[in-house]
CSV table of C-alpha atoms in Angstrom, one decimal:
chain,number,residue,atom,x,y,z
B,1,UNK,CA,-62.8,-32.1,52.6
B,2,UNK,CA,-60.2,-33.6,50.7
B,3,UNK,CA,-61.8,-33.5,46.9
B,4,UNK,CA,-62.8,-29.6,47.2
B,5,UNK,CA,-59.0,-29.3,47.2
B,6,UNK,CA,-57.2,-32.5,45.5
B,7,UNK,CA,-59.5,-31.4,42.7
B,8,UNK,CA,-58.4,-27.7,41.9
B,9,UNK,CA,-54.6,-28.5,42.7
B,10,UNK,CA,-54.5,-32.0,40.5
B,11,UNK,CA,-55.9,-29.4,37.9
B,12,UNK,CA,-53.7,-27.0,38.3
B,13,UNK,CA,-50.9,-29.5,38.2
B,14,UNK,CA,-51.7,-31.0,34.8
B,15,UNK,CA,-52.4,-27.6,33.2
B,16,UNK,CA,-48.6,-26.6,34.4
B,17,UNK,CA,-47.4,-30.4,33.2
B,18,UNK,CA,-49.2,-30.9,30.2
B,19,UNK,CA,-48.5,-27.0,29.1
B,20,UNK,CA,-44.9,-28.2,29.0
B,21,UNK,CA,-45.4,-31.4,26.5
B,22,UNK,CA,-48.0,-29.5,24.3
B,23,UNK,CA,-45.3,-28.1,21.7
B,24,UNK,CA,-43.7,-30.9,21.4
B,25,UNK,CA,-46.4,-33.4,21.1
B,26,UNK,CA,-48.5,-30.8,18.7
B,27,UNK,CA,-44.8,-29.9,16.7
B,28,UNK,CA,-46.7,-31.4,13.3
B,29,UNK,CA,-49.4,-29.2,13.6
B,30,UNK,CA,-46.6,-26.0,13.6
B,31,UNK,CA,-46.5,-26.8,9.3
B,32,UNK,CA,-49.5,-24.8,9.4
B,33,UNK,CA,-48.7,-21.3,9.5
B,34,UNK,CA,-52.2,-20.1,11.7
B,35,UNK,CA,-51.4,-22.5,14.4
B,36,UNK,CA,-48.7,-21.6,17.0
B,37,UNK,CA,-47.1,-23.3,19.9
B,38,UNK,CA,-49.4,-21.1,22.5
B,39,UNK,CA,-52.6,-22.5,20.9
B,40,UNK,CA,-51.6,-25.9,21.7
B,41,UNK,CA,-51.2,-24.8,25.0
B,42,UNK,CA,-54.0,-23.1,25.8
B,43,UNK,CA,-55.8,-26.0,24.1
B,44,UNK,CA,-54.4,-28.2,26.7
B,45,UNK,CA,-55.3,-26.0,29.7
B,46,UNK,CA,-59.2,-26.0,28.6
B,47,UNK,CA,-58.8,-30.1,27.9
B,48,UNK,CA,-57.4,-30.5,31.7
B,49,UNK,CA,-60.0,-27.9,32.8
B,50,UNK,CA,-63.0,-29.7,31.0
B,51,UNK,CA,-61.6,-33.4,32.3
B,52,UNK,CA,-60.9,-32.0,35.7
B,53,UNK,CA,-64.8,-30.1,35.9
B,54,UNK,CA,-66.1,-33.7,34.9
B,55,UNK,CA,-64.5,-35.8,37.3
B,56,UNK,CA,-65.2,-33.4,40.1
B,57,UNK,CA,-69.0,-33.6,38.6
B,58,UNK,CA,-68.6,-37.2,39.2
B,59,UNK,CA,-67.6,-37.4,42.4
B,60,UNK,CA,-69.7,-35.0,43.9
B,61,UNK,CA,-72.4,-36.5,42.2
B,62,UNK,CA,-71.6,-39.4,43.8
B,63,UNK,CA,-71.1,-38.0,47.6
B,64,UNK,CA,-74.8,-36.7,47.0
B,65,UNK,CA,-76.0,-39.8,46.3
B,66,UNK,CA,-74.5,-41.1,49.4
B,67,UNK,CA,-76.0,-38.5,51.6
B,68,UNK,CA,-73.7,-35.8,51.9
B,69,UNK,CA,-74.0,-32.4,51.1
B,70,UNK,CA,-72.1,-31.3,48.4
B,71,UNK,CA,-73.7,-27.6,47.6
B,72,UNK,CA,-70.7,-25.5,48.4
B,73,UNK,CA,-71.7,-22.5,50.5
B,74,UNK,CA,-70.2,-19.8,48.1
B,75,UNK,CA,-69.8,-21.5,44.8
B,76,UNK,CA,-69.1,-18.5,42.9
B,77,UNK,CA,-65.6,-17.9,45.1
B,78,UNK,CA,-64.9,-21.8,45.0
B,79,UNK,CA,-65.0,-21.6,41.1
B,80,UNK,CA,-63.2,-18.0,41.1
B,81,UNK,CA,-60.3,-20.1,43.3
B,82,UNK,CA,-60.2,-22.7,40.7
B,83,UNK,CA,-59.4,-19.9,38.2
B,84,UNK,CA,-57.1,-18.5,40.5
B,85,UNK,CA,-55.4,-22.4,40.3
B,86,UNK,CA,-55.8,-22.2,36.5
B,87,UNK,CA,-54.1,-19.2,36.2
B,88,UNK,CA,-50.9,-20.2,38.6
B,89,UNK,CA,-50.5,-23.3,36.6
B,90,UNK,CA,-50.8,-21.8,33.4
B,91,UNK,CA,-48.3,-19.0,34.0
B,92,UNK,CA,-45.8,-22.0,35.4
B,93,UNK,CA,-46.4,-23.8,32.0
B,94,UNK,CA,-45.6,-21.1,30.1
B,95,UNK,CA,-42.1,-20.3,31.9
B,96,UNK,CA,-41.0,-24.0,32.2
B,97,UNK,CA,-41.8,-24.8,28.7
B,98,UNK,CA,-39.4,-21.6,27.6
B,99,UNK,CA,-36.8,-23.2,29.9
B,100,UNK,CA,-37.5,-26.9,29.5
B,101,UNK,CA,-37.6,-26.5,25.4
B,102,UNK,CA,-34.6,-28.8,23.9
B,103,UNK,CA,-33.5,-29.1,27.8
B,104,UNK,CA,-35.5,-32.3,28.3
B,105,UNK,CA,-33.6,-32.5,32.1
B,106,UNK,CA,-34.8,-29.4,33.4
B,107,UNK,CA,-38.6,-30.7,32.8
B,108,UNK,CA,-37.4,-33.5,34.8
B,109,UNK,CA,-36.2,-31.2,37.3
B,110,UNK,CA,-39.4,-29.1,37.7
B,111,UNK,CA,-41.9,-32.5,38.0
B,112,UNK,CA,-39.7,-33.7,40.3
B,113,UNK,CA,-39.7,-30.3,42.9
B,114,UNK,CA,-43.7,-30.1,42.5
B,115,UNK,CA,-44.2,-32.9,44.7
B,116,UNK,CA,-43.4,-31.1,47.6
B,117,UNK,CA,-45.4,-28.2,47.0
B,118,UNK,CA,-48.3,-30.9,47.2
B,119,UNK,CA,-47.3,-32.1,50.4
B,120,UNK,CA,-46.6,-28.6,51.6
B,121,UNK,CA,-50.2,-27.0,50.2
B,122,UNK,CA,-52.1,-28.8,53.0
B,123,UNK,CA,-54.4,-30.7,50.5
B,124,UNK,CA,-53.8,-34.2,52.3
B,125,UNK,CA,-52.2,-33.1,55.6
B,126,UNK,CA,-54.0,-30.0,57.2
B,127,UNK,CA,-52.0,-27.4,57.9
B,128,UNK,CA,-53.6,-26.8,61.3
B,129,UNK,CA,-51.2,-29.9,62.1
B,130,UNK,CA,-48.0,-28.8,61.4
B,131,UNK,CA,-46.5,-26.4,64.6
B,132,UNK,CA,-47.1,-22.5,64.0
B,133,UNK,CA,-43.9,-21.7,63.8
B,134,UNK,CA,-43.6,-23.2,60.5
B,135,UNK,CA,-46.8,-21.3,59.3
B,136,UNK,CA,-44.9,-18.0,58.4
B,137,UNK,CA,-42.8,-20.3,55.9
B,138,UNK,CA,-45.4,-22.1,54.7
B,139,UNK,CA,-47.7,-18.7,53.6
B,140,UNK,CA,-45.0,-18.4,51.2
B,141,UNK,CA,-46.7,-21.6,49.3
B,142,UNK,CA,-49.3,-19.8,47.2
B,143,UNK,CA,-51.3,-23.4,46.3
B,144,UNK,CA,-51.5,-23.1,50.5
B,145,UNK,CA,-53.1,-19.9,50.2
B,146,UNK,CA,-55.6,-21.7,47.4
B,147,UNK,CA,-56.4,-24.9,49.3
B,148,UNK,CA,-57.1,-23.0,52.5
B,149,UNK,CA,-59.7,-20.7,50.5
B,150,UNK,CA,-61.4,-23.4,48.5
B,151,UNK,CA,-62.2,-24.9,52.1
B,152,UNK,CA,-63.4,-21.6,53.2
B,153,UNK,CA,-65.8,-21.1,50.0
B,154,UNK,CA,-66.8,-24.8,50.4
B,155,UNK,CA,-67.7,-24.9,53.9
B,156,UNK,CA,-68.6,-21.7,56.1
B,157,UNK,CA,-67.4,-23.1,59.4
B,158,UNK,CA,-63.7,-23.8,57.9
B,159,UNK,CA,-61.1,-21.9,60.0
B,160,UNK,CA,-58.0,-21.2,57.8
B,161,UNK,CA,-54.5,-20.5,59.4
B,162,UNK,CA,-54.0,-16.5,60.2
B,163,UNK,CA,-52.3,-15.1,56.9
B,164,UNK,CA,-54.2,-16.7,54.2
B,165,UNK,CA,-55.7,-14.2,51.2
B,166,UNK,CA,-56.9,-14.5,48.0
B,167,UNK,CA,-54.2,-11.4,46.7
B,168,UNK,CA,-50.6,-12.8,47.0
B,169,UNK,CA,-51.9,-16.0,44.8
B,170,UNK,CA,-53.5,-13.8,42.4
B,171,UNK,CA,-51.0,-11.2,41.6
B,172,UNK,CA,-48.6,-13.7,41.3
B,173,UNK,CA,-50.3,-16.2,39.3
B,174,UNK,CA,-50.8,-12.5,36.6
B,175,UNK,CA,-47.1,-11.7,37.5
B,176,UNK,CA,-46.2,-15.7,35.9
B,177,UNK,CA,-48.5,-15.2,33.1
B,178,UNK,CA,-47.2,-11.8,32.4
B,179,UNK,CA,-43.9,-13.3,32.6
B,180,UNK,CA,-44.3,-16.8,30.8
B,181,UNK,CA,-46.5,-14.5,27.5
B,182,UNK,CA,-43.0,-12.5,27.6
B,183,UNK,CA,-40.5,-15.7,27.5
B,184,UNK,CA,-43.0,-17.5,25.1
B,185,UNK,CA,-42.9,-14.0,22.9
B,186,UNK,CA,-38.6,-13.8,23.1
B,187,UNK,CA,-38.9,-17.4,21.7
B,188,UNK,CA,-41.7,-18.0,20.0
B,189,UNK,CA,-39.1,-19.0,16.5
B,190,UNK,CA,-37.3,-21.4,18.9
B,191,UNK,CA,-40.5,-23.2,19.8
């Protein structure tokens, strides 16, 4: 219950984090005029994806071995949600390294306001458990939306919260990326 969804969101996470250290840290590789600071990126996002894939090989290798079943029921819409978490965190990446470049605090700033959205996502505390008047706020959460449907796709008796669907996540993870490609186009000299 818990790694079907710490896993996609952790992912997520570091592809938004590590998207925002990836021009800086890769800024001696910039001498060469075919590489760019969006390679380094998007070389960071498959690195996190392949590291993130392997652990959660790992550990469900390991709950088989234990017994448990670990064959999700629809594993081509648990892997499609994963993309969908790829995508989010990508698009985020893109934006805050635009705003965080030479503005060190405001990278600060955004790692700092992501660890609600973990609390808030229902990966460790269900959402079931919070009252339902809060659950019309907390649909605004699109990593809610996300660990609510890699529950579903992983186990066919999982009830999500009324509300939950796969399209406000998605057009809003291409809206970010849309929007990040933009800023990282206006200044791509800068970076």
């Amino acid at each position: 219950y818990l790694v079907v969804a710490m896993i996609p969101f952790f992912m997520m996470r570091n592809v938004w984090f590590q998207s925002i250290g990836a021009v800086q840290a890769n800024s001696g590789l910039f001498g060469y005029r075919q590489v760019k600071p969006l390679d380094a990126m998007i070389s960071r996002m498959i690195v996190e994806c392949t590291v993130y894939m392997a652990i959660l090989g790992v550990l469900l290798s390991f709950l088989g071995w234990l017994g448990r079943n670990v064959v999700p029921d629809r594993p081509l819409e648990y892997f499609g949600i994963m993309t969908v978490f790829v995508l989010l965190g990508f698009g985020l990446g893109l934006l805050t390294t635009v705003a965080s470049h030479n503005r060190p605090v405001v990278a600060s700033v955004v790692r700092l306001l992501s660890s609600p959205l973990y609390l808030l996502s229902g990966v460790l505390i269900p959402v079931s458990s919070f009252p339902q008047s809060f659950h019309k706020y907390m649909l605004w959460n699109p990593f809610l939306h996300l660990v609510e449907l890699t529950r579903v796709a992983y186990f066919a008796s999982y009830h999500p919260i009324m509300g939950i669907n796969l399209s406000y996540p998605l057009s809003l993870g291409v809206a970010l990326l849309a929007l990040g490609l933009l800023a990282y186009w206006v200044n791509r000299v800068q970076l």
